[in-house]
Amino acid sequence: MPIKQLSGLDASFLFLETPEMPMHVGAMHLLELPKGFRGRYVNALRRLYAARMPATPALRRRLWWMPLNLANPAWVDAEPDLRYHIVEHRLPSPPKGGPPPDARTLLEEAVSQLHPQLLDRSKPLWRMHVIEGLPRSARGCKQVGVLSQVHHAAVDGQAAVALGNVLFDTTPEPREIDIRPSRRGKTFRIGMVEMLRGALGNEASQVVRLVRELPATLGTVAGTARGALSPRKLLGKGSGNVTLAPATPMNVSVTPARAFASASVPLSELKALGQAHGATLNDLVLMLCAGALRSYLLQHQQLPRKSLVAAVPISLRPAGDTRSDNQASMSLISLGTHLADPGKRLAHIHTASQAMKTTMGQMKSILPTDFPSIGIPWLMQAAASLYGKARVAERLPQVANVVISNVPGPQVPIYLAGARVLANCPTSIVVHGLALNITVQSFDAHMDFGLMADAAALPDVKALALALDAAMEELRALPVPAKAAAAVKIQRTPKKAAFNPNATPVQKVSRTRRTARVTADANGAPNR
């Protein structure tokens, strides 16, 4: 059986990983347990994963390394120890007196501490942290938090959603999954000769493919470059995407520490606003992020006169493809943060987004997700280490200021091992030069925002998350064109409800809030 060697794109997330740049993704889940629930939720979650494990190949494989790390590693089968991969933490009791801290803020603080911990590469590259000790919900039910972690070498955003479709249910009672026994022989190890033969064969096929596709690739690149660098765009009348990004507090070398915050806005209202203003849902997500960033930087007297630029992941995955790998690229979109008028800012973002789609539509067919890898591990690891140690991010101009990703998710209530999911906020990656990542996922009746930041660059990322509330109010206040107003009825949501999904409020941080120090149980790794 041929070995399953990681593609060049998948393996790059391994080679670029350092203690300052963990390369796993996941989500912060706030869960409400059923009334009368007894026992430890971690045990219920382990039972669910044990039952679903045959349908989740990404969770039952580990890396097998090439001799001398000469080329990309391969995936081999593994038997996960669920007592290691699903671990329980308990928050300390709250101090007496003063307002009680809200569950979501406590959970964000726990995520900030747990997210930087690197995954063990000798085991399957995933982990689930169950966080106990949260206050009860508004309905008086017990709440728990779950932080999921899956290495980016194994999944991209859409592959992670496909994985979630297997693990989550649409009813409190977990469904039975029809799992057909696999006829494929398991591979728990690969011999050196087989590994070398497979790597060299893959290398040869990659070179042949690149040579064969080179003429078409060069033609597409030349045509796209001519359009992007046309006189109209060079004179500043275009989208503003083709430009270097201004300096901001986010464009620095990162440290091993993280700060995480979350927010939610009503999905139906956002869709109606998009329809009213002739904008896509993605345009409005960018608009909210741009408004929050502008407000935050103005408050800190650090708003550049030039527009901020967002790096936006673009999926290259064909419809229906649910393989556990990476099929994505990155594009740039100007956010119009230099424009005080929100109407002009939305128009700017819409124009920039349309220009990006035109460019990416031409480039999608030639963007590679795999390439020759002999010697690449050494080069990428050395470059990543040197880039951080030399603090190159502070010395050279950046092409982007922030990563903003919008991942479509389930727009219905979902459950995990019988618990209702109240919030589903993505947790993603920050890298040198891009110390802030905002990943958004549509979920149930709202859009959930996860803001992952380097703790030294943006220690007050919670303030940026709260600024999304003001950005939503700014969007609501935009005049609606007369024709659109007659055709579209916008259901206004009360301000509190914008951050109140399923009666779980996102409150401002209390001055007396406690620090959520988490401690692993005997089956988990200690905090670092």
Coordinates of C-alpha atoms in Angstrom, one line a residue:
M1 CA 0.0 0.0 0.0
P2 CA 1.5 3.4 -0.9
I3 CA 2.4 5.6 2.0
K4 CA 0.3 8.7 2.7
Q5 CA 3.0 11.4 2.8
L6 CA 1.9 14.9 4.0
S7 CA 1.5 17.5 1.2
G8 CA 3.8 20.4 1.1
L9 CA 1.1 22.7 2.5
D10 CA 0.2 20.3 5.3
A11 CA 3.8 19.7 6.3
S12 CA 4.6 23.5 6.3
F13 CA 2.5 23.9 9.5
L14 CA 4.8 21.4 11.2
F15 CA 8.1 22.9 10.0
L16 CA 7.1 26.5 10.9
E17 CA 5.9 25.6 14.4
T18 CA 8.0 26.9 17.3
P19 CA 7.1 27.5 21.0
E20 CA 6.2 31.1 19.9
M21 CA 4.0 29.9 17.1
P22 CA 1.9 26.9 18.0
M23 CA 0.2 25.6 14.8
H24 CA -3.0 24.1 16.1
V25 CA -6.5 25.4 15.5
G26 CA -9.8 24.6 17.3
A27 CA -12.7 26.3 19.1
M28 CA -13.9 27.4 22.5
H29 CA -17.2 25.8 23.2
L30 CA -19.5 26.9 26.1
L31 CA -21.9 24.0 26.9
E32 CA -25.1 23.8 29.0
L33 CA -25.6 20.4 30.5
P34 CA -29.1 18.9 30.7
K35 CA -31.0 19.5 33.9
G36 CA -30.3 16.8 36.4
F37 CA -27.0 15.7 34.7
R38 CA -25.0 13.6 37.1
G39 CA -21.4 12.4 36.9
R40 CA -18.3 13.9 35.1
Y41 CA -18.9 15.4 31.7
V42 CA -15.4 14.3 30.7
N43 CA -16.5 10.7 30.9
A44 CA -19.5 11.3 28.7
L45 CA -17.3 13.0 26.1
R46 CA -14.8 10.2 26.1
R47 CA -17.6 7.7 25.5
L48 CA -18.9 9.7 22.5
Y49 CA -15.4 10.0 21.0
A50 CA -14.8 6.3 21.4
A51 CA -18.0 5.5 19.6
R52 CA -17.3 8.0 16.7
M53 CA -13.6 7.3 16.4
P54 CA -14.0 4.9 13.4
A55 CA -15.6 7.8 11.4
T56 CA -12.8 10.3 12.2
P57 CA -9.6 9.4 10.5
A58 CA -7.9 12.7 11.4
L59 CA -8.1 11.7 15.1
R60 CA -6.6 8.2 14.8
R61 CA -3.4 8.8 12.9
R62 CA 0.1 10.1 13.9
L63 CA 3.2 11.2 12.2
W64 CA 6.0 8.9 10.9
W65 CA 9.1 10.9 10.3
M66 CA 11.4 10.6 7.3
P67 CA 15.0 9.5 8.1
L68 CA 17.1 12.6 9.0
N69 CA 13.9 14.7 8.5
L70 CA 14.9 14.8 4.8
A71 CA 11.4 15.2 3.4
N72 CA 7.8 15.5 4.5
P73 CA 6.6 12.9 7.1
A74 CA 3.8 10.4 6.5
W75 CA 0.6 9.5 8.4
V76 CA 0.4 6.1 10.0
D77 CA -2.5 4.6 12.0
A78 CA -2.7 5.0 15.8
E79 CA -4.9 4.0 18.7
P80 CA -5.6 7.2 20.7
D81 CA -5.5 7.0 24.5
L82 CA -8.7 9.0 25.3
R83 CA -7.6 9.5 28.9
Y84 CA -4.7 11.6 27.5
H85 CA -6.5 13.2 24.6
I86 CA -9.6 14.3 26.5
V87 CA -8.5 15.9 29.8
E88 CA -10.4 17.6 32.6
H89 CA -9.4 20.9 34.3
R90 CA -11.1 22.6 37.2
L91 CA -11.2 26.4 37.9
P92 CA -10.6 27.6 41.4
S93 CA -13.6 28.7 43.5
P94 CA -14.5 32.4 43.0
P95 CA -13.6 34.9 45.7
K96 CA -16.3 35.8 48.2
G97 CA -17.9 39.2 47.7
G98 CA -18.2 41.4 44.6
P99 CA -20.1 40.5 41.4
P100 CA -19.6 36.9 40.2
P101 CA -17.5 36.5 37.1
D102 CA -19.4 35.4 34.0
A103 CA -18.8 32.0 32.4
R104 CA -17.6 33.3 29.1
T105 CA -14.9 35.6 30.5
L106 CA -13.6 32.8 32.7
L107 CA -13.5 30.4 29.8
E108 CA -11.6 33.0 27.7
E109 CA -9.0 33.3 30.4
A110 CA -8.6 29.5 30.6
V111 CA -8.3 29.3 26.8
S112 CA -5.6 32.0 26.9
Q113 CA -3.5 29.7 29.2
L114 CA -4.2 26.4 27.5
H115 CA -4.0 27.3 23.8
P116 CA -0.2 27.9 23.7
Q117 CA 0.6 24.4 24.8
L118 CA 2.2 22.4 21.9
L119 CA 0.7 19.1 20.9
D120 CA 2.7 16.0 21.5
R121 CA 4.0 14.9 18.0
S122 CA 4.5 11.3 19.1
K123 CA 0.7 11.0 19.5
P124 CA -2.3 11.8 17.2
L125 CA -2.2 15.6 16.8
W126 CA -5.4 16.6 18.7
R127 CA -6.6 17.3 22.3
M128 CA -9.9 18.3 24.1
H129 CA -9.8 20.2 27.3
V130 CA -12.9 20.0 29.5
I131 CA -13.1 23.0 31.8
E132 CA -15.2 22.6 35.0
G133 CA -16.1 25.1 37.7
L134 CA -18.1 27.6 35.6
P135 CA -21.1 29.4 37.0
R136 CA -24.6 28.0 36.1
S137 CA -26.5 29.2 33.1
A138 CA -29.5 31.7 33.3
R139 CA -31.7 28.6 33.3
G140 CA -29.9 27.2 36.4
C141 CA -28.2 24.4 34.5
K142 CA -24.6 23.4 35.0
Q143 CA -22.2 24.8 32.4
V144 CA -18.8 23.4 31.2
G145 CA -16.3 24.7 28.7
V146 CA -14.4 22.7 26.1
L147 CA -11.3 23.8 24.2
S148 CA -10.6 21.7 21.1
Q149 CA -7.2 21.6 19.6
V150 CA -6.3 20.0 16.2
H151 CA -3.0 20.6 14.4
H152 CA -3.3 22.6 11.2
A153 CA -1.1 20.0 9.5
A154 CA -4.2 17.7 9.8
V155 CA -7.1 20.0 8.9
D156 CA -8.0 23.4 7.4
G157 CA -11.1 25.4 8.4
Q158 CA -13.6 23.4 6.2
A159 CA -12.0 20.0 7.0
A160 CA -12.5 20.9 10.7
V161 CA -16.2 21.7 10.0
A162 CA -16.5 18.3 8.4
L163 CA -14.9 16.7 11.4
G164 CA -17.4 18.5 13.6
N165 CA -20.3 17.2 11.6
V166 CA -19.3 13.7 12.7
L167 CA -18.8 14.6 16.4
F168 CA -21.8 17.0 17.0
D169 CA -25.5 16.1 17.0
T170 CA -28.6 18.2 16.3
T171 CA -30.5 16.6 19.2
P172 CA -29.6 16.0 22.9
E173 CA -29.6 12.3 22.3
P174 CA -26.4 11.3 20.4
R175 CA -27.3 9.6 17.1
E176 CA -26.2 6.2 15.9
I177 CA -23.7 6.5 13.1
D178 CA -23.6 3.8 10.4
I179 CA -19.9 2.8 10.4
R180 CA -18.8 0.3 7.9
P181 CA -15.8 -1.8 8.8
S182 CA -12.7 -0.7 6.9
R183 CA -11.1 -3.2 4.6
R184 CA -7.8 -1.3 4.4
G185 CA -4.9 -2.8 6.2
K186 CA -3.6 -0.7 9.1
T187 CA -0.1 0.8 8.9
F188 CA 1.4 1.4 12.3
R189 CA 5.0 1.9 11.1
I190 CA 6.9 2.3 7.8
G191 CA 10.3 0.7 7.1
M192 CA 13.2 3.0 6.1
V193 CA 13.4 1.5 2.6
E194 CA 9.7 1.9 2.0
M195 CA 9.8 5.5 3.3
L196 CA 12.7 6.5 1.1
R197 CA 11.1 4.8 -2.0
G198 CA 7.8 6.5 -1.4
A199 CA 9.4 10.0 -0.8
L200 CA 11.6 9.8 -3.9
G201 CA 8.6 8.6 -6.0
N202 CA 6.5 11.4 -4.7
E203 CA 9.3 13.9 -5.4
A204 CA 9.6 12.8 -9.0
S205 CA 5.9 13.0 -9.6
Q206 CA 5.8 16.5 -8.1
V207 CA 8.6 17.7 -10.4
V208 CA 7.0 16.2 -13.5
R209 CA 3.7 17.9 -12.6
L210 CA 5.3 21.3 -12.1
V211 CA 7.1 21.2 -15.4
R212 CA 4.0 20.1 -17.2
E213 CA 1.9 23.0 -15.7
L214 CA 4.6 25.7 -15.9
P215 CA 3.5 27.4 -19.2
A216 CA -0.2 27.7 -18.1
T217 CA 0.9 28.9 -14.7
L218 CA 3.2 31.6 -16.0
G219 CA 0.5 32.9 -18.4
T220 CA -2.1 33.1 -15.6
V221 CA 0.3 34.9 -13.2
A222 CA 1.3 37.4 -15.9
G223 CA -2.3 38.2 -16.8
T224 CA -3.3 38.6 -13.1
A225 CA -0.3 40.8 -12.4
R226 CA -1.2 43.1 -15.3
G227 CA -4.7 43.5 -14.0
A228 CA -3.6 44.1 -10.4
L229 CA -1.0 46.6 -11.4
S230 CA -3.0 48.5 -13.9
P231 CA -2.6 52.4 -14.0
R232 CA -6.0 52.8 -12.5
K233 CA -5.0 50.8 -9.4
L234 CA -1.6 52.3 -9.2
L235 CA -3.2 55.8 -9.1
G236 CA -5.2 54.7 -6.0
K237 CA -8.5 54.3 -7.8
G238 CA -8.7 50.6 -7.4
S239 CA -9.4 48.2 -4.5
G240 CA -6.4 49.2 -2.4
N241 CA -5.5 45.5 -2.0
V242 CA -2.1 45.8 -3.8
T243 CA -0.2 47.7 -1.2
L244 CA 2.1 47.3 1.8
A245 CA 0.4 47.4 5.1
P246 CA 1.0 50.3 7.6
A247 CA 2.7 49.7 10.9
T248 CA 0.4 48.8 13.8
P249 CA 0.8 47.1 17.3
M250 CA -0.2 43.8 15.7
N251 CA 2.8 43.7 13.3
V252 CA 5.5 42.5 15.7
S253 CA 7.3 39.3 16.6
V254 CA 5.2 37.1 18.8
T255 CA 5.9 35.5 22.2
P256 CA 4.7 32.1 23.6
A257 CA 1.9 33.8 25.6
R258 CA -1.7 34.3 24.2
A259 CA -4.7 36.4 25.0
F260 CA -8.1 35.3 23.8
A261 CA -11.5 37.0 23.6
S262 CA -14.8 36.2 21.9
A263 CA -18.0 37.9 20.8
S264 CA -21.3 37.1 19.0
V265 CA -23.7 39.0 16.7
P266 CA -27.1 37.9 15.5
L267 CA -26.9 36.1 12.2
S268 CA -30.3 36.8 10.8
E269 CA -29.9 40.6 11.3
L270 CA -26.5 40.5 9.7
K271 CA -27.9 38.7 6.7
A272 CA -30.8 41.2 6.4
L273 CA -28.3 44.2 6.6
G274 CA -26.2 42.6 3.9
Q275 CA -29.2 42.3 1.6
A276 CA -30.3 45.9 2.4
H277 CA -26.9 47.3 1.5
G278 CA -26.1 45.0 -1.4
A279 CA -23.2 43.4 0.5
T280 CA -22.3 39.8 1.2
L281 CA -22.1 38.3 4.7
N282 CA -18.4 38.2 4.3
D283 CA -18.3 41.9 3.5
L284 CA -20.2 42.6 6.7
V285 CA -17.8 40.4 8.8
L286 CA -14.9 42.4 7.4
M287 CA -16.9 45.7 8.1
L288 CA -17.4 44.7 11.7
C289 CA -13.7 43.8 12.1
A290 CA -12.6 47.1 10.4
G291 CA -14.9 49.2 12.6
A292 CA -13.7 47.5 15.8
L293 CA -10.0 47.8 14.8
R294 CA -10.5 51.5 13.8
S295 CA -12.2 52.3 17.2
Y296 CA -9.6 50.3 19.2
L297 CA -6.6 52.0 17.4
L298 CA -8.1 55.4 17.7
Q299 CA -8.6 54.9 21.4
H300 CA -4.9 54.0 21.7
Q301 CA -3.9 56.9 19.4
Q302 CA -2.3 54.3 17.0
L303 CA -4.6 54.5 14.0
P304 CA -2.5 54.7 10.8
R305 CA -3.5 57.2 8.1
K306 CA -3.3 54.4 5.6
S307 CA -5.9 51.6 5.5
L308 CA -5.2 48.4 7.3
V309 CA -4.9 45.2 5.2
A310 CA -6.4 41.9 6.1
A311 CA -5.0 38.5 5.1
V312 CA -8.0 36.4 4.3
P313 CA -7.8 32.6 3.8
I314 CA -9.5 31.3 0.6
S315 CA -10.6 27.7 0.3
L316 CA -9.4 25.8 -2.8
R317 CA -11.5 22.7 -1.7
P318 CA -13.9 21.3 -4.3
A319 CA -17.6 21.0 -3.2
G320 CA -18.2 17.8 -1.3
D321 CA -14.5 17.2 -0.5
T322 CA -14.3 16.4 3.2
R323 CA -10.7 15.0 3.3
S324 CA -8.7 15.8 6.4
D325 CA -6.0 18.0 4.9
N326 CA -5.3 21.6 3.8
Q327 CA -6.7 23.0 0.6
A328 CA -6.5 26.8 1.1
S329 CA -4.5 29.8 0.1
M330 CA -4.3 33.4 1.3
S331 CA -5.4 36.7 -0.3
L332 CA -5.4 40.4 0.8
I333 CA -8.3 42.8 1.3
S334 CA -8.1 46.5 2.2
L335 CA -10.3 47.2 5.2
G336 CA -10.9 51.0 4.7
T337 CA -10.0 51.8 8.3
H338 CA -8.7 55.2 7.1
L339 CA -12.3 56.2 6.3
A340 CA -14.3 57.8 9.1
D341 CA -17.6 57.5 7.2
P342 CA -18.9 53.9 7.8
G343 CA -20.9 54.0 4.5
K344 CA -17.8 54.8 2.5
R345 CA -15.9 52.2 4.5
L346 CA -18.5 49.5 3.6
A347 CA -18.3 50.5 -0.1
H348 CA -14.5 50.4 0.0
I349 CA -14.6 46.9 1.5
H350 CA -17.2 45.7 -1.0
T351 CA -15.0 46.9 -3.9
A352 CA -11.8 45.4 -2.4
S353 CA -13.6 42.1 -1.8
Q354 CA -14.9 42.0 -5.4
A355 CA -11.4 42.7 -6.7
M356 CA -9.9 40.0 -4.6
K357 CA -12.5 37.5 -5.9
T358 CA -11.7 38.4 -9.5
T359 CA -8.0 37.9 -8.9
M360 CA -8.4 34.7 -6.9
G361 CA -10.8 33.3 -9.5
Q362 CA -8.0 33.6 -12.1
M363 CA -5.4 32.2 -9.7
K364 CA -7.3 29.3 -8.0
S365 CA -6.6 26.8 -10.6
I366 CA -2.8 27.2 -10.4
L367 CA -2.3 27.7 -6.6
P368 CA -0.4 24.6 -5.4
T369 CA -1.1 22.7 -2.2
D370 CA 1.7 20.3 -2.8
F371 CA 5.3 20.7 -4.0
P372 CA 8.7 18.9 -3.9
S373 CA 9.9 18.5 -0.3
I374 CA 13.5 17.1 -0.3
G375 CA 15.5 19.4 1.9
I376 CA 12.5 21.7 2.6
P377 CA 12.1 20.7 6.3
W378 CA 15.6 22.0 7.1
L379 CA 15.1 25.2 5.2
M380 CA 11.7 26.1 6.7
Q381 CA 12.6 25.3 10.2
A382 CA 15.8 27.3 10.0
A383 CA 13.9 30.2 8.4
A384 CA 11.2 30.2 11.0
S385 CA 13.7 30.2 13.9
L386 CA 15.8 33.0 12.3
Y387 CA 12.8 35.1 11.5
G388 CA 11.7 35.2 15.1
K389 CA 15.1 35.5 16.7
A390 CA 16.2 38.4 14.4
R391 CA 12.8 40.1 15.0
V392 CA 12.4 40.5 11.2
A393 CA 8.7 41.5 11.7
E394 CA 9.8 44.8 13.2
R395 CA 12.5 45.5 10.6
L396 CA 10.6 44.9 7.3
P397 CA 7.2 46.2 6.0
Q398 CA 4.3 43.7 6.2
V399 CA 1.8 42.9 3.5
A400 CA -1.0 42.5 6.0
N401 CA -1.9 43.7 9.5
V402 CA -4.4 41.0 10.7
V403 CA -5.7 37.6 9.6
I404 CA -9.5 37.5 9.3
S405 CA -11.2 34.2 8.4
N406 CA -14.9 33.5 7.9
V407 CA -15.8 29.8 8.1
P408 CA -19.4 28.6 7.4
G409 CA -20.8 26.5 10.2
P410 CA -24.0 24.8 11.2
Q411 CA -26.9 27.3 11.4
V412 CA -29.0 25.1 13.7
P413 CA -28.7 24.2 17.5
I414 CA -26.1 21.5 18.1
Y415 CA -25.1 19.3 21.0
L416 CA -21.9 17.6 22.1
A417 CA -22.3 14.4 24.2
G418 CA -25.8 15.5 25.2
A419 CA -24.8 19.1 26.1
R420 CA -26.3 22.1 24.3
V421 CA -23.6 24.3 22.6
L422 CA -24.2 27.9 23.6
A423 CA -21.1 29.4 21.9
N424 CA -18.7 28.1 19.3
C425 CA -15.8 30.6 19.0
P426 CA -12.9 29.6 16.8
T427 CA -9.3 29.6 18.2
S428 CA -6.6 30.0 15.6
I429 CA -3.0 30.8 14.9
V430 CA -0.9 34.0 15.3
V431 CA 2.6 34.2 13.7
H432 CA 5.5 36.6 13.6
G433 CA 4.3 39.9 12.0
L434 CA 0.6 39.0 12.5
A435 CA -0.1 39.0 16.2
L436 CA -3.9 39.1 15.8
N437 CA -6.1 36.4 14.2
I438 CA -9.9 37.0 14.0
T439 CA -11.7 33.8 13.0
V440 CA -15.5 33.9 12.6
Q441 CA -18.0 31.0 12.2
S442 CA -21.7 31.1 11.7
F443 CA -23.4 29.0 14.3
D444 CA -27.1 28.5 15.2
A445 CA -28.6 32.0 15.3
H446 CA -25.4 34.0 15.6
M447 CA -21.9 34.7 14.2
D448 CA -19.3 33.7 16.8
F449 CA -16.0 35.7 16.7
G450 CA -12.8 34.3 18.2
L451 CA -10.0 36.8 18.7
M452 CA -6.6 35.2 19.3
A453 CA -3.7 37.6 20.0
D454 CA -0.2 37.6 21.2
A455 CA -0.5 38.6 24.9
A456 CA 2.4 41.0 24.8
A457 CA 1.2 42.8 21.6
L458 CA -2.5 43.0 22.6
P459 CA -3.0 42.2 26.3
D460 CA -6.3 44.0 26.2
V461 CA -7.8 42.0 23.3
K462 CA -11.0 41.8 25.3
A463 CA -11.5 45.5 24.6
L464 CA -11.2 44.9 20.9
A465 CA -13.9 42.1 21.2
L466 CA -16.2 44.6 23.0
A467 CA -15.6 47.1 20.2
L468 CA -17.4 44.7 17.9
D469 CA -20.6 45.7 19.7
A470 CA -20.1 49.3 18.8
A471 CA -19.2 48.3 15.2
M472 CA -22.5 46.4 15.0
E473 CA -24.4 49.5 16.2
E474 CA -22.5 51.6 13.6
L475 CA -23.7 49.1 10.9
R476 CA -27.3 49.3 12.1
A477 CA -27.2 53.1 11.9
L478 CA -26.2 53.1 8.2
P479 CA -29.0 54.6 6.1
V480 CA -30.7 51.9 4.0
P481 CA -31.3 52.7 0.3
A482 CA -35.0 53.4 -0.3
K483 CA -35.5 50.6 -2.7
A484 CA -33.8 48.1 -0.4
A485 CA -35.8 49.4 2.6
A486 CA -39.1 48.6 0.8
A487 CA -37.9 45.1 -0.2
V488 CA -36.1 44.1 3.0
K489 CA -37.4 44.1 6.5
I490 CA -34.6 44.2 9.0
Q491 CA -35.4 42.6 12.3
R492 CA -33.7 44.8 14.9
T493 CA -32.2 42.9 17.8
P494 CA -31.9 44.6 21.1
K495 CA -28.3 45.6 21.9
K496 CA -28.0 43.1 24.7
A497 CA -29.1 40.2 22.5
A498 CA -26.3 40.9 20.1
F499 CA -24.0 39.5 22.8
N500 CA -26.5 37.3 24.5
P501 CA -26.8 34.0 22.5
N502 CA -29.0 31.5 24.3
A503 CA -29.2 33.6 27.4
T504 CA -25.5 33.5 28.0
P505 CA -24.4 37.1 28.3
V506 CA -21.0 38.5 27.3
Q507 CA -20.4 41.0 30.0
K508 CA -17.6 43.5 30.5
V509 CA -14.7 42.3 32.5
S510 CA -15.3 42.9 36.2
R511 CA -12.6 44.9 38.0
T512 CA -12.6 42.1 40.7
R513 CA -12.5 39.2 38.3
R514 CA -10.4 36.3 39.3
T515 CA -7.6 34.8 37.3
A516 CA -8.7 31.5 35.9
R517 CA -5.7 29.3 36.6
V518 CA -6.3 25.8 35.3
T519 CA -4.8 22.7 36.6
A520 CA -4.7 19.4 34.7
D521 CA -5.9 16.2 36.4
A522 CA -3.7 13.2 36.8
N523 CA -4.4 12.1 33.2
G524 CA -3.3 15.4 31.6
A525 CA -0.1 17.3 31.0
P526 CA 0.7 19.9 33.7
N527 CA 0.5 23.6 32.7
R528 CA 3.6 25.2 31.3

